[in-house]
XYZ file of C-alpha atoms in Angstrom:
370
model
C 202.776 170.973 123.887
C 201.705 172.507 120.614
C 200.906 169.052 119.224
C 198.835 168.227 122.283
C 196.689 171.364 121.952
C 196.188 170.632 118.236
C 194.944 167.094 118.897
C 192.618 168.341 121.623
C 191.071 170.924 119.273
C 190.447 168.335 116.516
C 188.816 165.966 118.992
C 186.395 168.653 120.256
C 185.572 169.650 116.663
C 184.660 166.017 115.801
C 182.382 165.725 118.838
C 180.497 168.906 117.856
C 179.943 167.697 114.236
C 178.674 164.294 115.404
C 176.103 165.917 117.682
C 174.838 168.075 114.837
C 174.466 165.100 112.515
C 172.530 163.186 115.123
C 170.207 166.125 115.632
C 169.680 166.326 111.850
C 168.492 162.656 111.471
C 166.595 162.367 114.807
C 164.675 165.588 115.252
C 162.626 166.170 118.346
C 158.782 165.534 117.848
C 155.858 166.891 119.850
C 153.612 164.706 122.026
C 150.550 165.266 119.717
C 152.444 163.888 116.715
C 153.531 160.785 118.653
C 149.957 160.165 119.914
C 148.522 160.325 116.380
C 151.166 157.901 115.110
C 150.384 155.493 117.920
C 146.585 155.674 117.274
C 147.166 154.979 113.583
C 149.303 151.973 114.445
C 146.622 150.669 116.817
C 143.913 150.979 114.150
C 146.109 149.232 111.620
C 146.801 146.299 113.885
C 143.143 146.062 114.964
C 142.054 145.832 111.323
C 144.723 143.207 110.640
C 143.496 141.183 113.610
C 139.886 141.294 112.333
C 140.922 140.102 108.865
C 143.038 137.264 110.261
C 140.300 135.988 112.577
C 137.548 135.700 109.940
C 136.124 132.172 109.970
C 137.895 131.200 113.203
C 136.158 129.513 116.081
C 135.659 132.098 118.870
C 137.159 129.583 121.323
C 140.372 129.529 119.266
C 140.908 133.275 119.305
C 143.300 134.379 122.025
C 142.039 137.120 124.282
C 143.806 140.411 123.524
C 143.877 143.639 125.398
C 142.219 146.693 123.840
C 143.309 149.083 126.545
C 144.997 152.075 124.854
C 145.799 153.903 128.029
C 149.343 152.583 128.059
C 152.010 152.351 125.459
C 151.628 148.603 124.986
C 149.992 147.752 121.661
C 147.364 144.925 121.504
C 148.790 141.590 120.581
C 147.718 139.873 117.385
C 145.529 136.747 117.818
C 147.226 133.541 116.883
C 145.506 130.332 115.665
C 146.627 127.272 117.513
C 148.385 124.672 115.426
C 146.486 121.379 115.484
C 146.852 118.108 113.682
C 144.397 117.362 110.869
C 141.946 114.956 112.486
C 139.033 115.651 110.132
C 138.802 111.978 109.260
C 138.328 110.872 112.851
C 136.291 113.844 114.020
C 132.561 113.164 114.366
C 130.637 115.936 112.581
C 128.278 117.925 114.672
C 124.620 117.308 113.902
C 122.915 120.285 112.414
C 119.445 121.139 113.605
C 116.855 120.840 110.885
C 114.951 123.859 112.151
C 114.942 126.324 114.964
C 113.198 125.273 118.204
C 110.553 127.954 117.776
C 109.611 126.850 114.218
C 106.585 124.556 113.645
C 106.467 121.877 111.000
C 103.359 119.676 110.500
C 103.825 115.948 110.806
C 103.584 114.378 107.323
C 101.099 111.587 106.720
C 103.257 108.850 105.283
C 103.537 105.127 105.013
C 105.438 103.929 108.067
C 106.757 100.911 106.194
C 108.397 102.932 103.426
C 108.766 106.387 104.880
C 106.924 108.141 102.022
C 103.728 110.168 101.899
C 100.511 108.159 101.897
C 99.031 110.185 99.019
C 102.053 109.182 96.924
C 102.005 105.536 97.997
C 98.419 104.982 96.801
C 99.551 105.908 93.287
C 102.060 103.037 93.245
C 99.748 100.050 93.229
C 98.479 97.175 91.132
C 94.884 96.281 91.982
C 92.250 93.750 90.965
C 88.589 94.227 91.902
C 85.251 92.511 91.431
C 82.622 94.845 89.999
C 78.884 95.194 89.668
C 77.712 97.568 86.932
C 74.207 98.999 86.698
C 73.214 100.443 83.326
C 70.219 102.361 82.058
C 70.414 102.708 78.261
C 67.678 104.242 76.097
C 67.386 105.286 72.476
C 64.693 107.287 70.699
C 64.006 107.105 66.948
C 62.888 110.108 64.968
C 59.408 108.658 64.640
C 57.524 107.235 67.566
C 54.069 105.674 67.431
C 51.620 105.696 70.328
C 52.046 101.967 70.919
C 55.848 102.123 71.244
C 58.192 103.926 73.541
C 61.891 104.229 74.124
C 64.040 101.186 73.568
C 65.654 100.586 76.962
C 68.140 98.234 78.582
C 68.320 98.301 82.349
C 70.011 95.996 84.849
C 73.129 94.802 86.659
C 76.058 92.952 85.121
C 78.991 91.394 87.015
C 82.608 91.902 86.004
C 86.087 92.858 87.156
C 88.533 95.689 86.717
C 92.321 95.913 86.713
C 94.133 99.080 87.814
C 97.865 99.818 87.760
C 99.612 103.102 88.458
C 103.033 104.435 89.336
C 104.336 107.817 90.433
C 107.967 108.778 89.876
C 110.344 111.731 89.524
C 112.025 112.683 86.258
C 114.970 115.072 86.660
C 113.512 118.211 88.303
C 109.866 117.183 87.753
C 108.351 115.371 90.733
C 105.289 113.129 91.104
C 104.702 112.148 87.485
C 101.692 109.820 87.259
C 101.360 106.980 84.754
C 98.203 104.882 85.190
C 96.227 102.243 83.323
C 92.660 100.962 83.761
C 90.875 97.983 82.184
C 87.277 97.039 83.049
C 85.188 94.133 81.763
C 81.558 93.205 82.411
C 79.264 90.548 80.996
C 75.696 89.792 82.000
C 72.023 89.801 81.085
C 69.918 92.929 81.551
C 66.266 93.623 80.908
C 65.184 94.835 77.483
C 62.049 96.983 77.063
C 61.550 98.003 73.462
C 59.583 97.261 70.357
C 59.510 94.863 67.436
C 58.514 95.491 63.851
C 57.753 93.448 60.737
C 58.167 96.362 58.350
C 54.596 97.684 58.396
C 53.563 97.055 61.992
C 55.258 97.842 65.325
C 54.403 96.485 68.773
C 55.988 96.488 72.272
C 58.515 93.784 72.969
C 60.090 92.741 76.272
C 62.849 90.240 76.842
C 66.450 90.137 78.056
C 69.661 91.293 76.426
C 73.196 90.120 76.926
C 75.500 93.063 77.610
C 79.287 92.732 77.259
C 81.522 95.795 77.726
C 85.256 96.479 77.657
C 86.798 99.776 78.716
C 90.583 100.361 78.558
C 92.234 103.701 79.379
C 95.677 105.127 80.084
C 96.565 108.359 81.893
C 99.594 110.638 82.127
C 99.634 113.417 84.715
C 101.517 115.450 87.301
C 100.836 115.414 91.044
C 100.639 118.755 92.849
C 101.225 118.617 96.614
C 98.841 121.012 98.387
C 99.823 119.713 101.824
C 101.412 116.520 103.122
C 97.880 115.082 103.345
C 96.296 116.374 100.117
C 97.425 116.039 96.504
C 95.766 117.113 93.251
C 96.790 115.269 90.073
C 95.552 116.563 86.706
C 96.125 114.177 83.800
C 95.344 113.614 80.151
C 93.545 110.420 79.226
C 92.974 108.284 76.140
C 91.524 104.874 75.549
C 89.308 102.401 73.710
C 85.876 100.974 74.512
C 83.502 98.394 73.076
C 79.962 97.235 73.800
C 78.225 94.195 72.420
C 74.464 93.740 72.849
C 72.438 90.704 71.906
C 68.667 90.991 72.287
C 67.142 87.541 72.620
C 64.245 86.543 70.407
C 60.957 84.832 71.233
C 57.335 84.589 70.051
C 58.220 84.953 66.411
C 60.724 87.734 66.968
C 64.234 86.868 65.937
C 67.236 87.838 68.015
C 69.403 90.786 67.035
C 72.966 91.726 67.856
C 74.864 95.003 67.621
C 78.517 95.807 68.244
C 79.553 99.315 69.290
C 83.141 100.547 69.577
C 85.163 103.741 69.604
C 87.830 105.829 71.281
C 87.872 108.308 74.151
C 90.142 111.288 74.836
C 89.888 113.827 77.627
C 91.167 115.086 80.960
C 91.060 113.649 84.479
C 91.595 115.245 87.888
C 92.531 113.001 90.853
C 92.005 114.230 94.422
C 93.814 112.178 97.098
C 93.373 112.953 100.811
C 95.119 110.995 103.581
C 92.825 110.718 106.592
C 95.550 108.723 108.357
C 98.842 107.239 107.217
C 96.943 104.029 106.327
C 93.586 105.317 105.021
C 93.270 107.479 101.906
C 90.086 108.852 100.350
C 90.358 109.263 96.575
C 88.163 111.352 94.290
C 88.176 111.445 90.514
C 86.519 113.761 88.000
C 86.701 113.063 84.267
C 85.521 114.682 81.068
C 86.168 113.050 77.719
C 84.841 112.936 74.206
C 83.705 109.704 72.537
C 85.409 109.806 69.165
C 85.158 107.502 66.159
C 82.113 105.720 67.589
C 80.509 103.246 65.222
C 78.042 100.362 65.242
C 77.761 97.182 63.185
C 74.538 95.162 63.272
C 74.157 91.533 62.254
C 72.302 91.123 58.958
C 72.453 94.856 58.212
C 74.443 96.408 55.418
C 77.084 99.014 56.258
C 78.648 100.552 59.360
C 76.782 103.248 61.230
C 78.968 106.211 62.231
C 77.755 107.785 65.452
C 78.187 111.478 66.087
C 80.632 112.313 68.903
C 79.229 113.175 72.286
C 80.873 113.922 75.695
C 81.155 111.627 78.687
C 81.160 112.689 82.345
C 82.535 110.557 85.170
C 82.635 111.122 88.941
C 84.154 108.524 91.279
C 84.876 108.124 94.980
C 87.355 105.433 96.066
C 88.835 104.231 99.350
C 92.275 102.763 99.970
C 93.175 101.102 103.285
C 96.594 99.607 104.025
C 96.283 96.159 105.618
C 99.987 95.272 105.702
C 103.288 96.311 104.216
C 102.265 95.648 100.615
C 98.595 94.650 100.808
C 95.834 97.252 100.465
C 92.051 96.945 100.458
C 90.408 99.058 97.760
C 86.770 99.875 97.056
C 84.688 102.595 95.493
C 81.750 103.768 93.440
C 81.670 105.457 90.014
C 78.903 107.289 88.160
C 79.063 107.946 84.408
C 76.885 109.563 81.787
C 77.453 109.491 78.024
C 75.480 109.615 74.796
C 75.717 108.844 71.084
C 74.578 111.079 68.264
C 72.326 109.842 65.449
C 74.151 108.136 62.600
C 73.812 108.583 58.855
C 71.224 106.664 56.829
C 72.400 103.575 54.946
C 70.426 102.152 52.052
C 69.583 98.465 52.392
C 68.571 95.756 49.974
C 64.909 96.120 49.247
C 64.845 99.860 48.723
C 64.675 101.063 52.330
C 67.227 102.820 54.582
C 68.260 102.314 58.195
C 69.998 104.516 60.742
C 71.043 104.277 64.404
C 69.068 106.732 66.570
C 70.475 108.957 69.301
C 70.924 107.338 72.696
C 71.695 108.165 76.337
C 73.302 105.985 78.998
C 73.527 106.367 82.773
C 75.779 103.953 84.599
C 76.995 103.173 88.112
C 79.786 100.767 89.012
C 80.643 99.380 92.453
C 83.973 97.657 93.007
C 85.960 96.066 95.829
C 89.268 94.227 95.755
C 92.899 93.936 96.768
C 95.900 95.975 95.620
C 99.622 95.291 95.809
C 101.693 98.351 96.760
C 105.272 98.574 95.474
């Protein structure tokens, strides 16, 4: 009996100690503390869900409950597992612009899909020309019976034009162009003749042969899809041979002029339609190293440099894929300064007087576009 009571007392003592230990490790919390812990857990899981769903398609995100009125926490979204079919999936076409945005329709060559103002700068053209010239020179002395020496008239010829426009690294619309013009014909000569002590008026004809070769390097600037401005630097070589015919005791005389040119050019190209382009050109250059050699005369006459001004209006019309009709008109004005005096055999000196030239050239031909 004594043993039984002892066992019963030990058992009750063990139960009491166990209850105290449980109370020590699991204390009772208030409802406010539990609510704050639950809110913190909800915020943590909401933030985790936002970070995990970045970049996901909205259709792939599972709908989760955000109701915090109950004790159930919102479930985390889960991305569906799919096989990698990127190779067979057709990519969605991206819109080039918003529906409410307006973009002007570019004027371009339908055959090549490029702008018309660029296409006209990729051509090789050959044209027939007619050049009208009015040349006059005035010596330092002028008697009452003589006037200006003049050459006026038309001369036929041709001109060859080639240009290309390309991109070089980040620089777009680089222009490289070449121009060669040739004319040969007889024009009217109104001047004077002299025998050394007497001067009288003289009229006849003169053969005029000219060559003009130039090259340009520039950069096209797109103002709009229809209008482009192309400034360029220019350099070249020119020559002019004149041969005044003789008659009535007056012998013929010939002179050869030549020199270089250097200056700037501005091209203005405007596309009226995708097949018709109006082209303007303004040029200023300096005639450098100009000189003249005359038959039967000692020495070379060095002419003082003078400027040249050119204004041109051209038209380019596309007939077919690669065939264009080209035409235009050009006006030019230039002059030569008086040369130095050169002593001749016989004790006298000669010089080349100052001169002025107005010219107009008409051309029409065919160009090959590439």
